[in-house]
Amino acid sequence: MTDPVLLTDQRGAVRILTLNRPAARNALSSALIEALRAGLAAADADDDVNVVILTGADPAFCAGLDLQELGDSGGNLSLVSDEGLPVGHPWTPISKPIIGAVNGAAITGGLELALACDFIIASERARFADTHARVGVLPGWGLTQRLPAAVGPGFARRMSLTGDFVNADQALRAGLVTQVVAHEELLDTAVRVAETVAGNDQPGVRTLLASYRKAAGHVVDPALEVEHETSVKWMRSFSPDRVAERRSAVIERGKVQNS
């Protein structure tokens, strides 16, 4: 019997969702993407859940799209621009806060998952990289808007054009994460913060969060449309074979930089 690709744990009013493909560094297979979307929708619909924490099974948070599946069939890439989702979102937005608890490497699509959270708490082992340019694909989950919004346009462009890793301390200084803690304290810290949020007036929390998102939408939504249009045009000439050819080199280069 195979292990579930997504683990669910409930601590009071806090729902913890854990990406669970550790041997593949929690790379996003079609099954994991679909399970994550279903898990978040279920949390949003559950009256016993006030806050969601998204994390990964060690040693990584998420290595992005599964390059083997991407190179073989591209099936997981087809889910990036799922017509059932708003443009530029990895999942249907939910009404409740999502805290990213980044425990290790968050790469490319994994970085986009972290950026889609309302804020991020990082382990000292966290590493962040955008390797879209190395792989030869373009972002479709809002990275070109959310990353510069978090760290500034220059830092964001440097990350995207080089593909180099940013460590936890650099991410904190840049504003990508709100806190860095010892690795073994990450989940407990995230739960304590989530419990603080969950202890507040929930209609007020959700209305305030919706207001933040609506206010940002005046800038965010047009930028997401530009990213989507660019990605769609790129996909017309995209070949999974090109990813398969680059896969070993991309993985090896990442190992060297992340060691």
PDB file of C-alpha atoms in Angstrom:
ATOM      1  CA  MET A   1       0.000   0.000   0.000  1.00  0.00           C
ATOM      2  CA  THR A   2       1.473   3.353  -1.022  1.00  0.00           C
ATOM      3  CA  ASP A   3       1.631   6.312   1.355  1.00  0.00           C
ATOM      4  CA  PRO A   4      -0.787   9.201   0.715  1.00  0.00           C
ATOM      5  CA  VAL A   5       0.802  12.094  -1.176  1.00  0.00           C
ATOM      6  CA  LEU A   6      -0.800  14.591   1.206  1.00  0.00           C
ATOM      7  CA  LEU A   7      -1.024  14.202   4.975  1.00  0.00           C
ATOM      8  CA  THR A   8      -3.725  15.926   7.036  1.00  0.00           C
ATOM      9  CA  ASP A   9      -3.494  16.686  10.754  1.00  0.00           C
ATOM     10  CA  GLN A  10      -5.837  18.704  12.951  1.00  0.00           C
ATOM     11  CA  ARG A  11      -4.643  20.616  16.016  1.00  0.00           C
ATOM     12  CA  GLY A  12      -7.587  22.419  17.507  1.00  0.00           C
ATOM     13  CA  ALA A  13      -8.793  24.882  14.877  1.00  0.00           C
ATOM     14  CA  VAL A  14      -5.580  24.516  12.845  1.00  0.00           C
ATOM     15  CA  ARG A  15      -5.426  22.191   9.824  1.00  0.00           C
ATOM     16  CA  ILE A  16      -1.903  21.063   8.835  1.00  0.00           C
ATOM     17  CA  LEU A  17      -1.412  19.870   5.274  1.00  0.00           C
ATOM     18  CA  THR A  18       1.903  18.151   4.575  1.00  0.00           C
ATOM     19  CA  LEU A  19       3.201  17.427   1.090  1.00  0.00           C
ATOM     20  CA  ASN A  20       4.276  13.795   1.377  1.00  0.00           C
ATOM     21  CA  ARG A  21       6.559  12.623  -1.411  1.00  0.00           C
ATOM     22  CA  PRO A  22       9.821  12.894   0.555  1.00  0.00           C
ATOM     23  CA  ALA A  23      11.818  10.559  -1.702  1.00  0.00           C
ATOM     24  CA  ALA A  24      10.996  12.914  -4.597  1.00  0.00           C
ATOM     25  CA  ARG A  25      11.537  16.033  -2.441  1.00  0.00           C
ATOM     26  CA  ASN A  26       7.762  16.534  -2.557  1.00  0.00           C
ATOM     27  CA  ALA A  27       7.862  17.243  -6.295  1.00  0.00           C
ATOM     28  CA  LEU A  28       4.472  18.074  -7.721  1.00  0.00           C
ATOM     29  CA  SER A  29       2.997  15.098  -9.512  1.00  0.00           C
ATOM     30  CA  SER A  30      -0.505  15.362 -10.921  1.00  0.00           C
ATOM     31  CA  ALA A  31      -1.745  13.331  -7.958  1.00  0.00           C
ATOM     32  CA  LEU A  32      -0.148  15.671  -5.415  1.00  0.00           C
ATOM     33  CA  ILE A  33      -1.467  18.817  -7.116  1.00  0.00           C
ATOM     34  CA  GLU A  34      -4.988  17.412  -7.161  1.00  0.00           C
ATOM     35  CA  ALA A  35      -4.743  16.204  -3.536  1.00  0.00           C
ATOM     36  CA  LEU A  36      -3.496  19.608  -2.364  1.00  0.00           C
ATOM     37  CA  ARG A  37      -6.316  21.439  -4.100  1.00  0.00           C
ATOM     38  CA  ALA A  38      -8.864  19.047  -2.635  1.00  0.00           C
ATOM     39  CA  GLY A  39      -7.296  19.321   0.832  1.00  0.00           C
ATOM     40  CA  LEU A  40      -7.455  23.115   0.820  1.00  0.00           C
ATOM     41  CA  ALA A  41     -11.038  23.120  -0.437  1.00  0.00           C
ATOM     42  CA  ALA A  42     -11.996  20.680   2.327  1.00  0.00           C
ATOM     43  CA  ALA A  43     -10.328  22.889   4.951  1.00  0.00           C
ATOM     44  CA  ASP A  44     -12.202  25.919   3.645  1.00  0.00           C
ATOM     45  CA  ALA A  45     -15.510  24.080   3.885  1.00  0.00           C
ATOM     46  CA  ASP A  46     -14.863  22.722   7.406  1.00  0.00           C
ATOM     47  CA  ASP A  47     -16.277  24.904  10.187  1.00  0.00           C
ATOM     48  CA  ASP A  48     -13.766  23.376  12.617  1.00  0.00           C
ATOM     49  CA  VAL A  49     -10.850  24.893  10.667  1.00  0.00           C
ATOM     50  CA  ASN A  50      -9.847  28.514  11.115  1.00  0.00           C
ATOM     51  CA  VAL A  51      -6.250  28.472   9.837  1.00  0.00           C
ATOM     52  CA  VAL A  52      -4.297  26.212   7.475  1.00  0.00           C
ATOM     53  CA  ILE A  53      -0.573  25.440   7.670  1.00  0.00           C
ATOM     54  CA  LEU A  54       1.123  24.160   4.525  1.00  0.00           C
ATOM     55  CA  THR A  55       4.434  22.336   4.956  1.00  0.00           C
ATOM     56  CA  GLY A  56       6.461  19.488   3.469  1.00  0.00           C
ATOM     57  CA  ALA A  57       7.782  16.143   4.670  1.00  0.00           C
ATOM     58  CA  ASP A  58      11.535  16.485   5.271  1.00  0.00           C
ATOM     59  CA  PRO A  59      13.982  17.034   3.723  1.00  0.00           C
ATOM     60  CA  ALA A  60      12.253  19.488   1.345  1.00  0.00           C
ATOM     61  CA  PHE A  61       9.257  21.755   1.221  1.00  0.00           C
ATOM     62  CA  CYS A  62       8.655  21.243  -2.498  1.00  0.00           C
ATOM     63  CA  ALA A  63      11.024  20.802  -5.439  1.00  0.00           C
ATOM     64  CA  GLY A  64       8.492  22.130  -7.955  1.00  0.00           C
ATOM     65  CA  LEU A  65       6.878  20.171 -10.748  1.00  0.00           C
ATOM     66  CA  ASP A  66       7.966  16.545 -10.926  1.00  0.00           C
ATOM     67  CA  LEU A  67      10.474  16.744 -13.784  1.00  0.00           C
ATOM     68  CA  GLN A  68      10.121  13.062 -14.636  1.00  0.00           C
ATOM     69  CA  GLU A  69       6.370  13.395 -15.218  1.00  0.00           C
ATOM     70  CA  LEU A  70       6.917  16.744 -16.908  1.00  0.00           C
ATOM     71  CA  GLY A  71       9.475  15.258 -19.285  1.00  0.00           C
ATOM     72  CA  ASP A  72       7.431  12.116 -19.964  1.00  0.00           C
ATOM     73  CA  SER A  73       3.935  13.451 -20.509  1.00  0.00           C
ATOM     74  CA  GLY A  74       3.666  16.997 -19.229  1.00  0.00           C
ATOM     75  CA  GLY A  75       0.486  15.984 -17.423  1.00  0.00           C
ATOM     76  CA  ASN A  76       1.346  17.896 -14.262  1.00  0.00           C
ATOM     77  CA  LEU A  77       2.120  21.016 -16.315  1.00  0.00           C
ATOM     78  CA  SER A  78      -1.370  20.870 -17.810  1.00  0.00           C
ATOM     79  CA  LEU A  79      -2.743  21.349 -14.276  1.00  0.00           C
ATOM     80  CA  VAL A  80      -0.814  24.613 -13.830  1.00  0.00           C
ATOM     81  CA  SER A  81      -3.183  26.486 -16.113  1.00  0.00           C
ATOM     82  CA  ASP A  82      -6.294  24.580 -15.077  1.00  0.00           C
ATOM     83  CA  GLU A  83      -9.280  26.429 -16.531  1.00  0.00           C
ATOM     84  CA  GLY A  84     -11.241  25.765 -13.349  1.00  0.00           C
ATOM     85  CA  LEU A  85      -8.940  28.026 -11.309  1.00  0.00           C
ATOM     86  CA  PRO A  86      -8.516  31.801 -11.316  1.00  0.00           C
ATOM     87  CA  VAL A  87      -5.545  32.867 -13.437  1.00  0.00           C
ATOM     88  CA  GLY A  88      -2.245  32.774 -11.564  1.00  0.00           C
ATOM     89  CA  HIS A  89      -3.352  30.678  -8.588  1.00  0.00           C
ATOM     90  CA  PRO A  90      -2.095  27.164  -7.686  1.00  0.00           C
ATOM     91  CA  TRP A  91      -5.385  26.419  -5.917  1.00  0.00           C
ATOM     92  CA  THR A  92      -8.825  27.974  -5.673  1.00  0.00           C
ATOM     93  CA  PRO A  93      -8.373  30.798  -3.133  1.00  0.00           C
ATOM     94  CA  ILE A  94      -9.892  30.007   0.250  1.00  0.00           C
ATOM     95  CA  SER A  95     -11.414  32.359   2.818  1.00  0.00           C
ATOM     96  CA  LYS A  96      -9.094  31.271   5.631  1.00  0.00           C
ATOM     97  CA  PRO A  97      -5.452  32.255   6.231  1.00  0.00           C
ATOM     98  CA  ILE A  98      -2.758  29.911   4.942  1.00  0.00           C
ATOM     99  CA  ILE A  99       0.625  29.934   6.685  1.00  0.00           C
ATOM    100  CA  GLY A 100       3.559  28.471   4.787  1.00  0.00           C
ATOM    101  CA  ALA A 101       5.914  26.524   7.059  1.00  0.00           C
ATOM    102  CA  VAL A 102       8.894  26.067   4.756  1.00  0.00           C
ATOM    103  CA  ASN A 103      11.055  23.277   6.143  1.00  0.00           C
ATOM    104  CA  GLY A 104      13.571  22.894   3.313  1.00  0.00           C
ATOM    105  CA  ALA A 105      14.056  23.657  -0.358  1.00  0.00           C
ATOM    106  CA  ALA A 106      11.184  25.521  -2.048  1.00  0.00           C
ATOM    107  CA  ILE A 107      12.029  25.502  -5.723  1.00  0.00           C
ATOM    108  CA  THR A 108      10.206  26.941  -8.747  1.00  0.00           C
ATOM    109  CA  GLY A 109       6.636  25.592  -8.451  1.00  0.00           C
ATOM    110  CA  GLY A 110       7.382  24.960  -4.778  1.00  0.00           C
ATOM    111  CA  LEU A 111       8.381  28.605  -4.404  1.00  0.00           C
ATOM    112  CA  GLU A 112       5.098  29.555  -6.051  1.00  0.00           C
ATOM    113  CA  LEU A 113       3.196  27.435  -3.512  1.00  0.00           C
ATOM    114  CA  ALA A 114       4.977  29.243  -0.681  1.00  0.00           C
ATOM    115  CA  LEU A 115       4.287  32.651  -2.246  1.00  0.00           C
ATOM    116  CA  ALA A 116       0.589  31.802  -2.536  1.00  0.00           C
ATOM    117  CA  CYS A 117       0.420  31.449   1.255  1.00  0.00           C
ATOM    118  CA  ASP A 118      -0.553  34.558   3.228  1.00  0.00           C
ATOM    119  CA  PHE A 119       2.827  34.592   4.951  1.00  0.00           C
ATOM    120  CA  ILE A 120       5.796  32.298   5.442  1.00  0.00           C
ATOM    121  CA  ILE A 121       7.703  31.036   8.478  1.00  0.00           C
ATOM    122  CA  ALA A 122      10.957  29.290   7.578  1.00  0.00           C
ATOM    123  CA  SER A 123      13.230  26.690   9.068  1.00  0.00           C
ATOM    124  CA  GLU A 124      16.928  27.523   9.192  1.00  0.00           C
ATOM    125  CA  ARG A 125      17.248  24.795   6.534  1.00  0.00           C
ATOM    126  CA  ALA A 126      14.888  26.542   4.111  1.00  0.00           C
ATOM    127  CA  ARG A 127      16.224  27.414   0.680  1.00  0.00           C
ATOM    128  CA  PHE A 128      14.400  29.236  -2.100  1.00  0.00           C
ATOM    129  CA  ALA A 129      15.056  29.225  -5.849  1.00  0.00           C
ATOM    130  CA  ASP A 130      13.286  29.982  -9.100  1.00  0.00           C
ATOM    131  CA  THR A 131      14.638  27.611 -11.743  1.00  0.00           C
ATOM    132  CA  HIS A 132      12.030  28.153 -14.460  1.00  0.00           C
ATOM    133  CA  ALA A 133      14.739  29.496 -16.778  1.00  0.00           C
ATOM    134  CA  ARG A 134      16.974  26.480 -16.106  1.00  0.00           C
ATOM    135  CA  VAL A 135      14.216  24.002 -16.872  1.00  0.00           C
ATOM    136  CA  GLY A 136      12.836  25.882 -19.861  1.00  0.00           C
ATOM    137  CA  VAL A 137       9.285  26.491 -18.611  1.00  0.00           C
ATOM    138  CA  LEU A 138       7.534  29.678 -17.542  1.00  0.00           C
ATOM    139  CA  PRO A 139       5.699  30.385 -14.286  1.00  0.00           C
ATOM    140  CA  GLY A 140       1.950  30.077 -14.253  1.00  0.00           C
ATOM    141  CA  TRP A 141       1.083  30.413 -10.576  1.00  0.00           C
ATOM    142  CA  GLY A 142       1.797  34.098 -10.089  1.00  0.00           C
ATOM    143  CA  LEU A 143       5.530  34.125  -9.411  1.00  0.00           C
ATOM    144  CA  THR A 144       6.246  37.136 -11.635  1.00  0.00           C
ATOM    145  CA  GLN A 145       3.877  39.229  -9.488  1.00  0.00           C
ATOM    146  CA  ARG A 146       4.181  37.739  -6.018  1.00  0.00           C
ATOM    147  CA  LEU A 147       7.966  37.370  -5.884  1.00  0.00           C
ATOM    148  CA  PRO A 148       8.784  41.031  -6.715  1.00  0.00           C
ATOM    149  CA  ALA A 149       5.968  42.125  -4.402  1.00  0.00           C
ATOM    150  CA  ALA A 150       7.717  40.247  -1.583  1.00  0.00           C
ATOM    151  CA  VAL A 151      11.397  40.993  -2.257  1.00  0.00           C
ATOM    152  CA  GLY A 152      11.467  43.874  -4.751  1.00  0.00           C
ATOM    153  CA  PRO A 153      11.875  43.756  -8.540  1.00  0.00           C
ATOM    154  CA  GLY A 154      15.667  43.652  -8.656  1.00  0.00           C
ATOM    155  CA  PHE A 155      16.046  40.787  -6.197  1.00  0.00           C
ATOM    156  CA  ALA A 156      13.214  38.892  -7.893  1.00  0.00           C
ATOM    157  CA  ARG A 157      14.746  39.244 -11.348  1.00  0.00           C
ATOM    158  CA  ARG A 158      18.119  38.134 -10.019  1.00  0.00           C
ATOM    159  CA  MET A 159      16.528  35.010  -8.525  1.00  0.00           C
ATOM    160  CA  SER A 160      14.651  34.191 -11.734  1.00  0.00           C
ATOM    161  CA  LEU A 161      17.384  34.919 -14.239  1.00  0.00           C
ATOM    162  CA  THR A 162      20.172  33.130 -12.318  1.00  0.00           C
ATOM    163  CA  GLY A 163      18.183  30.312 -10.725  1.00  0.00           C
ATOM    164  CA  ASP A 164      20.491  30.594  -7.720  1.00  0.00           C
ATOM    165  CA  PHE A 165      19.421  29.587  -4.217  1.00  0.00           C
ATOM    166  CA  VAL A 166      18.588  32.080  -1.465  1.00  0.00           C
ATOM    167  CA  ASN A 167      19.081  30.799   2.074  1.00  0.00           C
ATOM    168  CA  ALA A 168      16.744  31.390   5.003  1.00  0.00           C
ATOM    169  CA  ASP A 169      18.616  34.393   6.411  1.00  0.00           C
ATOM    170  CA  GLN A 170      18.773  36.054   2.989  1.00  0.00           C
ATOM    171  CA  ALA A 171      15.056  35.377   2.537  1.00  0.00           C
ATOM    172  CA  LEU A 172      14.318  37.031   5.891  1.00  0.00           C
ATOM    173  CA  ARG A 173      16.355  40.122   5.017  1.00  0.00           C
ATOM    174  CA  ALA A 174      14.668  40.351   1.628  1.00  0.00           C
ATOM    175  CA  GLY A 175      11.169  40.095   3.119  1.00  0.00           C
ATOM    176  CA  LEU A 176      10.282  36.753   1.559  1.00  0.00           C
ATOM    177  CA  VAL A 177       9.707  35.178   5.002  1.00  0.00           C
ATOM    178  CA  THR A 178       8.545  36.702   8.281  1.00  0.00           C
ATOM    179  CA  GLN A 179      10.580  34.558  10.686  1.00  0.00           C
ATOM    180  CA  VAL A 180      13.383  31.987  10.713  1.00  0.00           C
ATOM    181  CA  VAL A 181      13.490  29.373  13.482  1.00  0.00           C
ATOM    182  CA  ALA A 182      15.453  26.260  14.353  1.00  0.00           C
ATOM    183  CA  HIS A 183      14.381  23.388  12.147  1.00  0.00           C
ATOM    184  CA  GLU A 184      12.971  21.282  14.964  1.00  0.00           C
ATOM    185  CA  GLU A 185      10.889  24.248  16.172  1.00  0.00           C
ATOM    186  CA  LEU A 186       9.295  25.114  12.820  1.00  0.00           C
ATOM    187  CA  LEU A 187       5.966  23.329  13.030  1.00  0.00           C
ATOM    188  CA  ASP A 188       5.378  24.185  16.690  1.00  0.00           C
ATOM    189  CA  THR A 189       6.135  27.840  15.940  1.00  0.00           C
ATOM    190  CA  ALA A 190       3.770  27.856  12.974  1.00  0.00           C
ATOM    191  CA  VAL A 191       1.049  26.227  15.084  1.00  0.00           C
ATOM    192  CA  ARG A 192       1.475  28.831  17.851  1.00  0.00           C
ATOM    193  CA  VAL A 193       1.132  31.661  15.331  1.00  0.00           C
ATOM    194  CA  ALA A 194      -1.860  29.921  13.742  1.00  0.00           C
ATOM    195  CA  GLU A 195      -3.499  29.481  17.143  1.00  0.00           C
ATOM    196  CA  THR A 196      -3.116  33.209  17.772  1.00  0.00           C
ATOM    197  CA  VAL A 197      -4.922  33.910  14.504  1.00  0.00           C
ATOM    198  CA  ALA A 198      -7.523  31.232  15.248  1.00  0.00           C
ATOM    199  CA  GLY A 199      -8.179  32.810  18.661  1.00  0.00           C
ATOM    200  CA  ASN A 200      -9.267  36.094  17.110  1.00  0.00           C
ATOM    201  CA  ASP A 201     -12.761  36.970  15.932  1.00  0.00           C
ATOM    202  CA  GLN A 202     -13.092  34.791  12.843  1.00  0.00           C
ATOM    203  CA  PRO A 203     -15.576  36.878  10.847  1.00  0.00           C
ATOM    204  CA  GLY A 204     -13.221  39.797  11.455  1.00  0.00           C
ATOM    205  CA  VAL A 205     -10.154  37.779  10.435  1.00  0.00           C
ATOM    206  CA  ARG A 206     -11.709  36.597   7.193  1.00  0.00           C
ATOM    207  CA  THR A 207     -13.141  39.987   6.308  1.00  0.00           C
ATOM    208  CA  LEU A 208      -9.775  41.643   6.972  1.00  0.00           C
ATOM    209  CA  LEU A 209      -7.985  39.010   4.921  1.00  0.00           C
ATOM    210  CA  ALA A 210     -10.471  39.460   2.081  1.00  0.00           C
ATOM    211  CA  SER A 211      -9.896  43.208   2.246  1.00  0.00           C
ATOM    212  CA  TYR A 212      -6.112  42.743   1.989  1.00  0.00           C
ATOM    213  CA  ARG A 213      -6.593  40.514  -1.045  1.00  0.00           C
ATOM    214  CA  LYS A 214      -9.139  42.789  -2.726  1.00  0.00           C
ATOM    215  CA  ALA A 215      -6.939  45.846  -2.238  1.00  0.00           C
ATOM    216  CA  ALA A 216      -3.933  43.992  -3.680  1.00  0.00           C
ATOM    217  CA  GLY A 217      -6.036  42.750  -6.573  1.00  0.00           C
ATOM    218  CA  HIS A 218      -5.914  46.121  -8.323  1.00  0.00           C
ATOM    219  CA  VAL A 219      -2.204  45.469  -8.897  1.00  0.00           C
ATOM    220  CA  VAL A 220      -2.117  41.676  -8.706  1.00  0.00           C
ATOM    221  CA  ASP A 221      -4.850  40.724 -11.163  1.00  0.00           C
ATOM    222  CA  PRO A 222      -3.521  42.612 -14.221  1.00  0.00           C
ATOM    223  CA  ALA A 223      -0.017  41.256 -13.532  1.00  0.00           C
ATOM    224  CA  LEU A 224      -1.344  37.698 -13.293  1.00  0.00           C
ATOM    225  CA  GLU A 225      -3.095  38.142 -16.640  1.00  0.00           C
ATOM    226  CA  VAL A 226       0.214  39.224 -18.232  1.00  0.00           C
ATOM    227  CA  GLU A 227       1.981  36.177 -16.789  1.00  0.00           C
ATOM    228  CA  HIS A 228      -0.804  33.904 -18.035  1.00  0.00           C
ATOM    229  CA  GLU A 229      -0.731  35.328 -21.562  1.00  0.00           C
ATOM    230  CA  THR A 230       3.058  34.984 -21.695  1.00  0.00           C
ATOM    231  CA  SER A 231       2.919  31.400 -20.447  1.00  0.00           C
ATOM    232  CA  VAL A 232       0.215  30.425 -22.942  1.00  0.00           C
ATOM    233  CA  LYS A 233       2.282  31.801 -25.842  1.00  0.00           C
ATOM    234  CA  TRP A 234       5.374  29.976 -24.563  1.00  0.00           C
ATOM    235  CA  MET A 235       3.490  26.697 -24.322  1.00  0.00           C
ATOM    236  CA  ARG A 236       2.731  26.758 -28.050  1.00  0.00           C
ATOM    237  CA  SER A 237       6.379  25.915 -28.700  1.00  0.00           C
ATOM    238  CA  PHE A 238       7.011  23.913 -25.509  1.00  0.00           C
ATOM    239  CA  SER A 239       8.212  20.332 -25.772  1.00  0.00           C
ATOM    240  CA  PRO A 240       8.411  17.941 -22.799  1.00  0.00           C
ATOM    241  CA  ASP A 241      11.421  16.374 -24.553  1.00  0.00           C
ATOM    242  CA  ARG A 242      13.407  19.542 -23.882  1.00  0.00           C
ATOM    243  CA  VAL A 243      12.749  19.195 -20.149  1.00  0.00           C
ATOM    244  CA  ALA A 244      13.754  15.525 -20.250  1.00  0.00           C
ATOM    245  CA  GLU A 245      17.055  16.497 -21.892  1.00  0.00           C
ATOM    246  CA  ARG A 246      17.795  19.118 -19.223  1.00  0.00           C
ATOM    247  CA  ARG A 247      16.477  17.162 -16.239  1.00  0.00           C
ATOM    248  CA  SER A 248      19.732  15.568 -15.019  1.00  0.00           C
ATOM    249  CA  ALA A 249      21.733  18.780 -15.389  1.00  0.00           C
ATOM    250  CA  VAL A 250      19.090  20.826 -13.565  1.00  0.00           C
ATOM    251  CA  ILE A 251      18.911  18.358 -10.663  1.00  0.00           C
ATOM    252  CA  GLU A 252      22.699  18.100 -10.348  1.00  0.00           C
ATOM    253  CA  ARG A 253      23.193  21.867 -10.427  1.00  0.00           C
ATOM    254  CA  GLY A 254      20.576  22.231  -7.734  1.00  0.00           C
ATOM    255  CA  LYS A 255      22.265  19.626  -5.535  1.00  0.00           C
ATOM    256  CA  VAL A 256      25.600  21.439  -5.802  1.00  0.00           C
ATOM    257  CA  GLN A 257      24.106  24.816  -4.861  1.00  0.00           C
ATOM    258  CA  ASN A 258      21.923  23.411  -2.104  1.00  0.00           C
ATOM    259  CA  SER A 259      24.694  21.400  -0.434  1.00  0.00           C
TER     260      SER A 259
END
